[in-house]
PDB file of C-alpha atoms in Angstrom:
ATOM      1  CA  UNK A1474      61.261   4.773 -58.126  1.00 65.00           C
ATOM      2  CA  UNK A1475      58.423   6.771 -58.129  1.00 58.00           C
ATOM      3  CA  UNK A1476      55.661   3.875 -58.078  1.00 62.00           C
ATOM      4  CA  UNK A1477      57.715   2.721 -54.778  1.00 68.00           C
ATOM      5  CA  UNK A1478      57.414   6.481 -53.455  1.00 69.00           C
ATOM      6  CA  UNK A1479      54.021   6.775 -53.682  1.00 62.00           C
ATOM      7  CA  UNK A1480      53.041   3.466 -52.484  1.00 70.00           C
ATOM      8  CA  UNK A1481      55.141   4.207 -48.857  1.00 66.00           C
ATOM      9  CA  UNK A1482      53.307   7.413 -48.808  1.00 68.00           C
ATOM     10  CA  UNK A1483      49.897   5.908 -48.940  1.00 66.00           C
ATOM     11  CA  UNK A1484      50.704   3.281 -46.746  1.00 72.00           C
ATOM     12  CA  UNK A1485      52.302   6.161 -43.917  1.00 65.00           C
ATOM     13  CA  UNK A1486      48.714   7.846 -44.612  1.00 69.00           C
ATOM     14  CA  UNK A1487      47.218   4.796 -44.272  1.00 68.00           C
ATOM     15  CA  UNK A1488      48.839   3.971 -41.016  1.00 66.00           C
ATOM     16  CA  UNK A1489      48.286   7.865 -39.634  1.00 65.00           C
ATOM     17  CA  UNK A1490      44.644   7.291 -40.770  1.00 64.00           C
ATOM     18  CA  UNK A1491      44.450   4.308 -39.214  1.00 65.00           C
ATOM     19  CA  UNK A1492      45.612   5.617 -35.830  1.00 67.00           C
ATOM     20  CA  UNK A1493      44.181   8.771 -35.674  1.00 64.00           C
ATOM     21  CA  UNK A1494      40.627   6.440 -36.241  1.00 60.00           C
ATOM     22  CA  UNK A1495      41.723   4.837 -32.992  1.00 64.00           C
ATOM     23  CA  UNK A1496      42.252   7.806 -31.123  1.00 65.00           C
ATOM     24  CA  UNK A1497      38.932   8.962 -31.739  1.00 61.00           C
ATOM     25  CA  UNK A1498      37.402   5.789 -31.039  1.00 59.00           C
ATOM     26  CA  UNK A1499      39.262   5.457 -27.735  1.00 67.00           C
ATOM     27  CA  UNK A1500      38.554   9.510 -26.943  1.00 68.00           C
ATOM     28  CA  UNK A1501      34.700   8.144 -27.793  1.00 70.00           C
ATOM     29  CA  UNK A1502      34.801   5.172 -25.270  1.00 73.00           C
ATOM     30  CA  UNK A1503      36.542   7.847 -22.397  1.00 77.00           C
ATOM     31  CA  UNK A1504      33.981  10.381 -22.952  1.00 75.00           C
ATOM     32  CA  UNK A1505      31.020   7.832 -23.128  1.00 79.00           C
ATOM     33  CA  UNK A1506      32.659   5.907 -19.763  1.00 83.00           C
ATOM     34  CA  UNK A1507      32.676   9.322 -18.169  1.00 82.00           C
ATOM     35  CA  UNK A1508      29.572   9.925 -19.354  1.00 85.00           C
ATOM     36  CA  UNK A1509      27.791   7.060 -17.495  1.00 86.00           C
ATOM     37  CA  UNK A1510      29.557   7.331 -14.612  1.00 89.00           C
ATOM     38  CA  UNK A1511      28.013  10.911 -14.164  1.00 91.00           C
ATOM     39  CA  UNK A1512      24.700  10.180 -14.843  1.00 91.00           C
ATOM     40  CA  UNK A1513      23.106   9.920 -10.849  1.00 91.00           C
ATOM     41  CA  UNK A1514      19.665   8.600 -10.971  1.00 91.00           C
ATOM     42  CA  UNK A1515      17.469   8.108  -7.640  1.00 91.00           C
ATOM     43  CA  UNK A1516      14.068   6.598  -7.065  1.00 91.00           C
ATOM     44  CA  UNK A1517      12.416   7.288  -4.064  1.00 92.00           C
ATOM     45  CA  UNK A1518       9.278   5.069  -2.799  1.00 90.00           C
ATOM     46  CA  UNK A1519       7.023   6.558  -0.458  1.00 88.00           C
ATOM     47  CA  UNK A1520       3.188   4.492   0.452  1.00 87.00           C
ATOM     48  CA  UNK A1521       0.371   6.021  -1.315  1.00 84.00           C
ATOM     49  CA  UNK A1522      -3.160   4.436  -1.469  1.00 80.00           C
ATOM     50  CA  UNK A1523      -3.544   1.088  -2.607  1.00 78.00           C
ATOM     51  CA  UNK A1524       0.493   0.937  -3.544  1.00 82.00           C
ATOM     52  CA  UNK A1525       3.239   3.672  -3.689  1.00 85.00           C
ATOM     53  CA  UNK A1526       5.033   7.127  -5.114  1.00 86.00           C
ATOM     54  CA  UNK A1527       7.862   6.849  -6.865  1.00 86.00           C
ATOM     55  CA  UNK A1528       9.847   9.843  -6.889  1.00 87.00           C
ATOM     56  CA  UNK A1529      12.204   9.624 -10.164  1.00 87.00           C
ATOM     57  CA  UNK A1530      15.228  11.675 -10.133  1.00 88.00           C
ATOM     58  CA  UNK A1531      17.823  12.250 -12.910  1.00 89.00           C
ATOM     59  CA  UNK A1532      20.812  13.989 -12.263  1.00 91.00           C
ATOM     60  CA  UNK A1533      23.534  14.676 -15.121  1.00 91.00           C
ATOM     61  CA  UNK A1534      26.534  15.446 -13.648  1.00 92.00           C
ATOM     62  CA  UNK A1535      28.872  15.423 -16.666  1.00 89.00           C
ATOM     63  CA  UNK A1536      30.369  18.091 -18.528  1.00 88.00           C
ATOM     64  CA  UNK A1537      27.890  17.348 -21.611  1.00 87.00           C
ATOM     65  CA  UNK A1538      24.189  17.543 -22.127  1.00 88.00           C
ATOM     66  CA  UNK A1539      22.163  14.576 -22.871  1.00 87.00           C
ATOM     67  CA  UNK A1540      19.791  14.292 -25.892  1.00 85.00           C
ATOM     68  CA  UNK A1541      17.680  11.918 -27.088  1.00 82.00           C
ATOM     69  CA  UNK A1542      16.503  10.739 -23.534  1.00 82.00           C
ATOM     70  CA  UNK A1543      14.807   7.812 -21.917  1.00 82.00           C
ATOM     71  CA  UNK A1544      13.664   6.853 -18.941  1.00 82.00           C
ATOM     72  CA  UNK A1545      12.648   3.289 -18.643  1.00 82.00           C
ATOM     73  CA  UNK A1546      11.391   1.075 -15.444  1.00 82.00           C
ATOM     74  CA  UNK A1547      10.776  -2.487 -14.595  1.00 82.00           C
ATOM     75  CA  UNK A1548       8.826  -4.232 -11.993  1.00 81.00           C
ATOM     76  CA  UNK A1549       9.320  -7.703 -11.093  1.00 81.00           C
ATOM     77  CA  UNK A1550       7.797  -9.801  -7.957  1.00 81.00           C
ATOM     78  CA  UNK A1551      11.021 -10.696  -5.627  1.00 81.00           C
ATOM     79  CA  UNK A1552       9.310 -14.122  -5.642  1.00 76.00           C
ATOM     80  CA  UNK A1553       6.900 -16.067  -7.851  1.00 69.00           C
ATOM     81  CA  UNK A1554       3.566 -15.420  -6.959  1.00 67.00           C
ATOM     82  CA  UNK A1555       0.850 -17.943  -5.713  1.00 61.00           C
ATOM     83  CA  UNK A1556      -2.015 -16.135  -7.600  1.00 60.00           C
ATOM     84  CA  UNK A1557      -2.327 -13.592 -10.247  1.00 62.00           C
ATOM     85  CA  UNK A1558      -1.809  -9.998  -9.561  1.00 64.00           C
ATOM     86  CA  UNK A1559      -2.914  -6.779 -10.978  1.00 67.00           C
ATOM     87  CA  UNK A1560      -0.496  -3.871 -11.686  1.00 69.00           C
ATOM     88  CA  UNK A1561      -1.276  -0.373 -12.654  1.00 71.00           C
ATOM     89  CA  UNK A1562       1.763   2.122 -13.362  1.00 68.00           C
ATOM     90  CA  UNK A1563       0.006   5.886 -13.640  1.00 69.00           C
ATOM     91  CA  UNK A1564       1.819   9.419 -14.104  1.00 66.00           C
ATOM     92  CA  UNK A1565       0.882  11.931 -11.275  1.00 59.00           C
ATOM     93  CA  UNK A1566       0.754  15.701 -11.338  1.00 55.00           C
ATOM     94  CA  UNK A1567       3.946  16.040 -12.417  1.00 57.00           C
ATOM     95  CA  UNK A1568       4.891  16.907 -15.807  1.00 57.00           C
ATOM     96  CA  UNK A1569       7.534  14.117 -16.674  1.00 63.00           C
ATOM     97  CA  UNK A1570       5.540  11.424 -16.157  1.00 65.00           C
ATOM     98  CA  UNK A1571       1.845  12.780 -17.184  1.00 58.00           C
ATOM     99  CA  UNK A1572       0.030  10.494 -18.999  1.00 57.00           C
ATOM    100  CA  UNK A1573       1.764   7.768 -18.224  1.00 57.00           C
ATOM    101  CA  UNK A1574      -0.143   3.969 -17.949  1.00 60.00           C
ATOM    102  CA  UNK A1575       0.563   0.752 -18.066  1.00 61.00           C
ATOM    103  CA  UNK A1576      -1.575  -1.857 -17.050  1.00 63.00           C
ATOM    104  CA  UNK A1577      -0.665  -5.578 -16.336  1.00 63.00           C
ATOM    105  CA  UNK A1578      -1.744  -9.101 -14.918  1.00 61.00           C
ATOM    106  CA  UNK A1579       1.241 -10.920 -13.948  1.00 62.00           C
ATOM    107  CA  UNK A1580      -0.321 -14.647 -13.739  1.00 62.00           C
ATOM    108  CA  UNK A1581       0.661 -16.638 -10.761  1.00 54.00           C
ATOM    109  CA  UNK A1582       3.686 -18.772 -10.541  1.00 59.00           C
ATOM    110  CA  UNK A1583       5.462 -15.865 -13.146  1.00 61.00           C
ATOM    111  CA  UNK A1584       8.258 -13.253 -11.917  1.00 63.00           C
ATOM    112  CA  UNK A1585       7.520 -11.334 -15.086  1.00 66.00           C
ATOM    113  CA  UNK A1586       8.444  -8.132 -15.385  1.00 68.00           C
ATOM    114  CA  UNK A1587       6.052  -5.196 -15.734  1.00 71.00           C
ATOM    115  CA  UNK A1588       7.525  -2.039 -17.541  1.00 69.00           C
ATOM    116  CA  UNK A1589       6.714   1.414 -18.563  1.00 66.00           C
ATOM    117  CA  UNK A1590       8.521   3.597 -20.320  1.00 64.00           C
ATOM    118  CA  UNK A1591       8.696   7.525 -21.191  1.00 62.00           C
ATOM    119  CA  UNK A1592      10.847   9.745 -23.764  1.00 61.00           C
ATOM    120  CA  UNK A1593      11.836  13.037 -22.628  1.00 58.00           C
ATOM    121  CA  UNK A1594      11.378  15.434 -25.447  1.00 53.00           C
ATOM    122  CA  UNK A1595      14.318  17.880 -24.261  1.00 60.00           C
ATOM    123  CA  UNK A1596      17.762  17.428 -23.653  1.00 77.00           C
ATOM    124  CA  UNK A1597      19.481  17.316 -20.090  1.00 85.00           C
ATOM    125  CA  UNK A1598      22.020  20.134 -19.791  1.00 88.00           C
ATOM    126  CA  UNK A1599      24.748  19.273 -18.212  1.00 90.00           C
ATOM    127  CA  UNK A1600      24.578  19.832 -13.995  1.00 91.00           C
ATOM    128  CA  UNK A1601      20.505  19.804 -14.583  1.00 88.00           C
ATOM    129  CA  UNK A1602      17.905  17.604 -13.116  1.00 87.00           C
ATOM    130  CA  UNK A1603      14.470  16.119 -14.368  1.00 82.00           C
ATOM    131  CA  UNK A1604      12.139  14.516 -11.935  1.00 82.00           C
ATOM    132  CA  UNK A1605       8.829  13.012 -11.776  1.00 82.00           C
ATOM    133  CA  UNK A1606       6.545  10.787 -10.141  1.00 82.00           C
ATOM    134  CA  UNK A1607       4.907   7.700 -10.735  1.00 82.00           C
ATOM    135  CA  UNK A1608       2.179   6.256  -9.133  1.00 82.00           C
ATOM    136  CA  UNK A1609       3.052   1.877  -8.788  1.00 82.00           C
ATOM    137  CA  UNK A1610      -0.730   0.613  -7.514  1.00 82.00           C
ATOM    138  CA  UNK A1611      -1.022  -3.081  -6.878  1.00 82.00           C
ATOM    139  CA  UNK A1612      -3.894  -5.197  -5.653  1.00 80.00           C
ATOM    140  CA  UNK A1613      -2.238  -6.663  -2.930  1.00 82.00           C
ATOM    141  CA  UNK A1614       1.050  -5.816  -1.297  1.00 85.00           C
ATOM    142  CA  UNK A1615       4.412  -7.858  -1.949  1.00 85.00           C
ATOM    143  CA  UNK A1616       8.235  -7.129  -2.190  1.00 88.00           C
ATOM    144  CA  UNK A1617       9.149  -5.674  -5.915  1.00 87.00           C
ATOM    145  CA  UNK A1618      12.608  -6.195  -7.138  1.00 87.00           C
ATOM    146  CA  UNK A1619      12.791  -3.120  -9.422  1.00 87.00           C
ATOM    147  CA  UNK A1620      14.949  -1.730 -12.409  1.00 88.00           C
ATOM    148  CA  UNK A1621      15.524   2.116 -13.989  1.00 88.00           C
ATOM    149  CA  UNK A1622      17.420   2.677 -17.452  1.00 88.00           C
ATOM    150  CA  UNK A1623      18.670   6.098 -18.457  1.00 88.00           C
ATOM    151  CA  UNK A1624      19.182   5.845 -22.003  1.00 88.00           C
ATOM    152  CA  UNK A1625      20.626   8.872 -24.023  1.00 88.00           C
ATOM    153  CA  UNK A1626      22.688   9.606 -27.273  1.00 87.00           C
ATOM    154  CA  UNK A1627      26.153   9.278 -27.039  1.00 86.00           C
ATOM    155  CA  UNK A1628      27.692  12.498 -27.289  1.00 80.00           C
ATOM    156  CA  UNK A1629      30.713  11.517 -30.112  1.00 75.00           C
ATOM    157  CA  UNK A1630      29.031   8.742 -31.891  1.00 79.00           C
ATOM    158  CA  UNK A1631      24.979   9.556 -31.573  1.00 80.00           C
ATOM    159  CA  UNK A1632      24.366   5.610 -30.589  1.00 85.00           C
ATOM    160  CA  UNK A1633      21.983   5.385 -27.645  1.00 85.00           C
ATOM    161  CA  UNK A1634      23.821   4.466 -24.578  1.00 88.00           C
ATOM    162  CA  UNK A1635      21.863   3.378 -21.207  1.00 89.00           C
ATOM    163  CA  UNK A1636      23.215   3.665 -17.728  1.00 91.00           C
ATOM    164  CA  UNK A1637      20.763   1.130 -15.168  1.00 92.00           C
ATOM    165  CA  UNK A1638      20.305   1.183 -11.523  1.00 91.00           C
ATOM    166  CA  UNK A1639      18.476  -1.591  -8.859  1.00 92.00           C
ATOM    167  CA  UNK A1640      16.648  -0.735  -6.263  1.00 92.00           C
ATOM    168  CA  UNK A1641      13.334  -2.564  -4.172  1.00 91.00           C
ATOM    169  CA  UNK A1642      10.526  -1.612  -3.069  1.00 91.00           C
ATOM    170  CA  UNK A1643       9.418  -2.347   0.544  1.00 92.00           C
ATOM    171  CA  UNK A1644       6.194  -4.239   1.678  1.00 91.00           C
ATOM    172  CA  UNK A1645       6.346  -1.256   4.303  1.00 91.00           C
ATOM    173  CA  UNK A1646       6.607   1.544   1.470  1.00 92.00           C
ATOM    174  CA  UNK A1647       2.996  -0.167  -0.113  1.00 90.00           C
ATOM    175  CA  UNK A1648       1.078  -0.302   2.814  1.00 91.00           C
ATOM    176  CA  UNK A1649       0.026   2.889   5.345  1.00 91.00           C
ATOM    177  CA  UNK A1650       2.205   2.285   8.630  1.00 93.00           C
ATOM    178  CA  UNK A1651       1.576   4.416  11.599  1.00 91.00           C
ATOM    179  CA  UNK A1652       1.995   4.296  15.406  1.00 89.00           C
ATOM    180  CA  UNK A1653      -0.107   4.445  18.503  1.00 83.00           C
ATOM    181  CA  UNK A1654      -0.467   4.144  22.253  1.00 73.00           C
ATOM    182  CA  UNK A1655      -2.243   1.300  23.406  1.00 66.00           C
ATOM    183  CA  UNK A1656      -5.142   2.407  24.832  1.00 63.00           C
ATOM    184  CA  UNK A1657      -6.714  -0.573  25.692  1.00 61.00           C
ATOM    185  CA  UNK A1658      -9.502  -0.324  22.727  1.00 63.00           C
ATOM    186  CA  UNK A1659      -7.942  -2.346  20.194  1.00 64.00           C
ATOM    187  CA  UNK A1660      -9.792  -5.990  19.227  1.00 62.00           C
ATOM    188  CA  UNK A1661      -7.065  -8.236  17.747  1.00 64.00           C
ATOM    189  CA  UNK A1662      -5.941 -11.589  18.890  1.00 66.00           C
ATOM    190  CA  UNK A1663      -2.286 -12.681  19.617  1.00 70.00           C
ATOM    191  CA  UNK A1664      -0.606 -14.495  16.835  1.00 68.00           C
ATOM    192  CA  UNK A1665       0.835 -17.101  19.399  1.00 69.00           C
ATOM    193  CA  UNK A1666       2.638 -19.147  15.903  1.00 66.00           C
ATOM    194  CA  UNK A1667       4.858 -16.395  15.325  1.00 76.00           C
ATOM    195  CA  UNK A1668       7.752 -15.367  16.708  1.00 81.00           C
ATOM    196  CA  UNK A1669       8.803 -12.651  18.589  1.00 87.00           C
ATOM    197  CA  UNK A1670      10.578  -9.494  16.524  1.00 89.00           C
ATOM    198  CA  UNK A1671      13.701  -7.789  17.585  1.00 93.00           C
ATOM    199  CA  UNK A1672      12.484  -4.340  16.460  1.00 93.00           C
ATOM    200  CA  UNK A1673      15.044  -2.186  14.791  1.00 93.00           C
ATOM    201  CA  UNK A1674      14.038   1.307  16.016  1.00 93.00           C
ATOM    202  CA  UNK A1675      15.830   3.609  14.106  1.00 92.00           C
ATOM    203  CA  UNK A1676      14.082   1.454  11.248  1.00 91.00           C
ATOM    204  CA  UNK A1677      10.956   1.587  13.004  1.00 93.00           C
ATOM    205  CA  UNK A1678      10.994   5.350  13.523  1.00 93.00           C
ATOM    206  CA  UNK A1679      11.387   6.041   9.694  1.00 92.00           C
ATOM    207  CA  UNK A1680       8.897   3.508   8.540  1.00 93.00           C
ATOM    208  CA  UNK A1681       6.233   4.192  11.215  1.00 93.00           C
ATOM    209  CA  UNK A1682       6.811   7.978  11.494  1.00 91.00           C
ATOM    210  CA  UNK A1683       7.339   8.512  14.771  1.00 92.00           C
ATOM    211  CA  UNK A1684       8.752  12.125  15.487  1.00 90.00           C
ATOM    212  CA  UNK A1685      12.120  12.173  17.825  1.00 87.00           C
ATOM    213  CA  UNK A1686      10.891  13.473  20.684  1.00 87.00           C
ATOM    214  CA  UNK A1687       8.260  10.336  21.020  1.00 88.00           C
ATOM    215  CA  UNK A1688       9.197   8.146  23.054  1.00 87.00           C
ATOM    216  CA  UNK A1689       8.595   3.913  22.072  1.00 90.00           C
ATOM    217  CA  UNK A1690       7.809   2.255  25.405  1.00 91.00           C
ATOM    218  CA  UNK A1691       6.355  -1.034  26.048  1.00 91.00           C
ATOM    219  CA  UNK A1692       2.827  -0.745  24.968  1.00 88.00           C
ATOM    220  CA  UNK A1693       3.517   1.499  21.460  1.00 90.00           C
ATOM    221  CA  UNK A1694       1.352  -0.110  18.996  1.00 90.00           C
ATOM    222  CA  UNK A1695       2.686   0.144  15.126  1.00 92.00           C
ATOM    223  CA  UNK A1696      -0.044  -0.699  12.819  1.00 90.00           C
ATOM    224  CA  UNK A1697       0.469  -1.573   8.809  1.00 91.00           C
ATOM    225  CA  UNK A1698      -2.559  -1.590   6.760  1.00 89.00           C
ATOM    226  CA  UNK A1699      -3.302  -2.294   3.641  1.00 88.00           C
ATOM    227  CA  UNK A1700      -7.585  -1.454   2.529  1.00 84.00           C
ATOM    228  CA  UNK A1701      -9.366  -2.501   5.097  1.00 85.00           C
ATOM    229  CA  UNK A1702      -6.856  -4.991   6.161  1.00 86.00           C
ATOM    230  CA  UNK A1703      -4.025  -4.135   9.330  1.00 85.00           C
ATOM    231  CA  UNK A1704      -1.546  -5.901  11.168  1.00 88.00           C
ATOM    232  CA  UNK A1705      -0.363  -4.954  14.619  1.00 89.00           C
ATOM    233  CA  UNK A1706       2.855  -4.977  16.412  1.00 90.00           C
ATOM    234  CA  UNK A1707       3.024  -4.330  19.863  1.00 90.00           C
ATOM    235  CA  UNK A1708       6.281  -3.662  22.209  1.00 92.00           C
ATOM    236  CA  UNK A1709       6.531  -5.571  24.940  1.00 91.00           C
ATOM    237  CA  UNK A1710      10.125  -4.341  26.180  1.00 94.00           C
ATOM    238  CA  UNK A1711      12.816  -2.334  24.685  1.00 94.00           C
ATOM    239  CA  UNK A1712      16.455  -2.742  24.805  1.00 93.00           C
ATOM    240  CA  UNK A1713      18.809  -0.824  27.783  1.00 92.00           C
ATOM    241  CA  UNK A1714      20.849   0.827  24.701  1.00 91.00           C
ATOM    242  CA  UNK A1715      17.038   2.145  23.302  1.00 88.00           C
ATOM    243  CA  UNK A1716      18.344   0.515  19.925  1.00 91.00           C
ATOM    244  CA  UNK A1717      15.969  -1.918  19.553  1.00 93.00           C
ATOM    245  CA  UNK A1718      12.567  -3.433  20.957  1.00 93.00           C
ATOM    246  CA  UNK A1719      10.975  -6.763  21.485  1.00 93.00           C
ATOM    247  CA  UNK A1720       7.502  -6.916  19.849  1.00 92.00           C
ATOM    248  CA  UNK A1721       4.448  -9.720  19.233  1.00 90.00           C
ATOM    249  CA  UNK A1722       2.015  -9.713  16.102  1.00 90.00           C
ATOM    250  CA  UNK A1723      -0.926  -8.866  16.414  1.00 84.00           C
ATOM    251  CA  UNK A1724      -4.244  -9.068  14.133  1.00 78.00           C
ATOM    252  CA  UNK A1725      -8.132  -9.039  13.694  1.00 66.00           C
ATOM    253  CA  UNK A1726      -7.912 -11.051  10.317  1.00 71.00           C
ATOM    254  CA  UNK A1727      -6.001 -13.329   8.826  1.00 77.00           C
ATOM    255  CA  UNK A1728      -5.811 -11.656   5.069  1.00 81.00           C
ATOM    256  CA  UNK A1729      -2.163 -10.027   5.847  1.00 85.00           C
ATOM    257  CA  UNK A1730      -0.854 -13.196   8.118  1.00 86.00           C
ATOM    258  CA  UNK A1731       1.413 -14.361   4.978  1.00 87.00           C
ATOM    259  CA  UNK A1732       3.324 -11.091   5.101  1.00 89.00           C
ATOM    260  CA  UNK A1733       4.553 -11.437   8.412  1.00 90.00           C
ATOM    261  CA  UNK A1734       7.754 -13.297   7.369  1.00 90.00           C
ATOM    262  CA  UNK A1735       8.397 -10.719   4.925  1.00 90.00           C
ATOM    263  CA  UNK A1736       7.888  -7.538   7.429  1.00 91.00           C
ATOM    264  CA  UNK A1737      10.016  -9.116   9.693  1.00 91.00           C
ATOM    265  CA  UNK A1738      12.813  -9.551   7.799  1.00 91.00           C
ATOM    266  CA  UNK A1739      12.530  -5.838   6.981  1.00 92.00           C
ATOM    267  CA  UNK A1740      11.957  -4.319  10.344  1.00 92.00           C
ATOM    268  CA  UNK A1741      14.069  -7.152  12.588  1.00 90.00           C
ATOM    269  CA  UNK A1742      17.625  -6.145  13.941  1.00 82.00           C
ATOM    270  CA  UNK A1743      19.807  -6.641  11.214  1.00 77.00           C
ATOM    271  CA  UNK A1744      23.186  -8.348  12.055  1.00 69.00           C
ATOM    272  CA  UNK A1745      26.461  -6.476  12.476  1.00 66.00           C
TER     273      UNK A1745
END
């Protein structure tokens, strides 16, 4: 009958509708996968007074510009603190991040997070980059486990989609670390309860800045300060295969001695 007719029909639409829906929702999910996994973000921590410069860098590698985006960090102490700490999160010269501030007391015994966050007013074409800098000052120096967000619009369905990287930042990248000869003027006293440090110097030469063609013999002093505050390492010996060096801790106050573990860890031999 006819009745019968049209009811098939509109259930054969009904079923084309139906699947042609899922297509584009499963063309949406592809596009918004490959999306993300083209979005290369990079942050870049170098010391600065009284903290460190973080250079941000967004890359969009996929074959579709980004609108609507957002660039969103997070700083967290690796471990809870013993006594209340002050962080300050400032733009710098740069014009991504001008104007930026956030200001925070994270209260002792807390591994809260501290966040700022910034809208880009443009979109991201795709194969372009946006950078910036930040400026992460803290009143004293300690490990920061770290977070960035990239959120943007998704290009089929306009929801906002976010993409998130990890990274840390160093006790070595908040605190000015340099290198010397011993010349025989330095004051400090030999931290006899520590131990030793296998020296990574590849590590050491990055961190410390020491040029190529300088040679680290026993004697090399490598100093990290933070204010008026410094702790010493000294090389006693280096390794036959120049790979790594045996060094003591020095200091001439005892305001940095509870980093020591920390910078160890960081600059020690790492196993293979």
């Amino acid at each position: 009958t006819l009745g019968s007719s049209v009811q098939a029909m509109q259930q054969v639409l009904l079923g084309n509708l139906q699947q042609a829906a899922l297509m584009t929702s499963s063309m949406n999910q592809m596009m918004e996968e490959l999306v993300r996994r083209a979005i290369h973000t990079t942050v870049d921590a170098q010391s600065a007074p009284h903290g460190c410069s973080l250079h941000v860098r967004v890359h969009n590698r996929s074959p579709v510009p980004l609108s609507s985006l957002t660039l969103r960090l997070w700083f967290s102490p690796r471990r809870p603190l013993t006594e209340a700490l002050g962080v300050r999160i400032s733009g710098t010269e740069s014009a991504l991040f001008a104007g930026v501030v956030g200001d925070k007391v994270v209260d002792a015994g807390s591994e809260e997070e501290v966040s700022v966050e910034y809208r880009v007013q443009t979109s991201l074409a795709s194969g372009a980059v946006c950078d910036g800098k930040l400026h992460l000052e803290v009143a004293r120096p300690l490990q920061i486990a770290a977070r960035i967000s990239v959120g943007f619009a998704s290009p089929g369905t306009g929801q906002t989609l976010a993409v998130e990287n990890r990274f840390g930042i160093h006790l070595s990248q908040l605190m000015r670390c340099a290198f010397a000869a011993d010349d025989g003027s330095l004051e400090a006293d030999v931290l006899e309860d520590t131990e030793m440090l296998d020296l990574d110097l590849a590590a050491a030469r990055t961190v410390f800045a020491i040029p190529p063609a300088v040679g680290i013999v026993p004697g090399t002093l490598l100093t990290a300060a933070f204010g008026q505050h410094r702790l010493v390492l000294r090389v006693t010996s280096v390794s036959d295969d120049l790979r790594s060096a045996r060094c003591q801790w020095l200091t001439s106050d005892a305001d940095l001695i509870p980093l020591i573990p920390a910078l160890s860890e960081e600059l020690s031999v790492k196993p293979e």
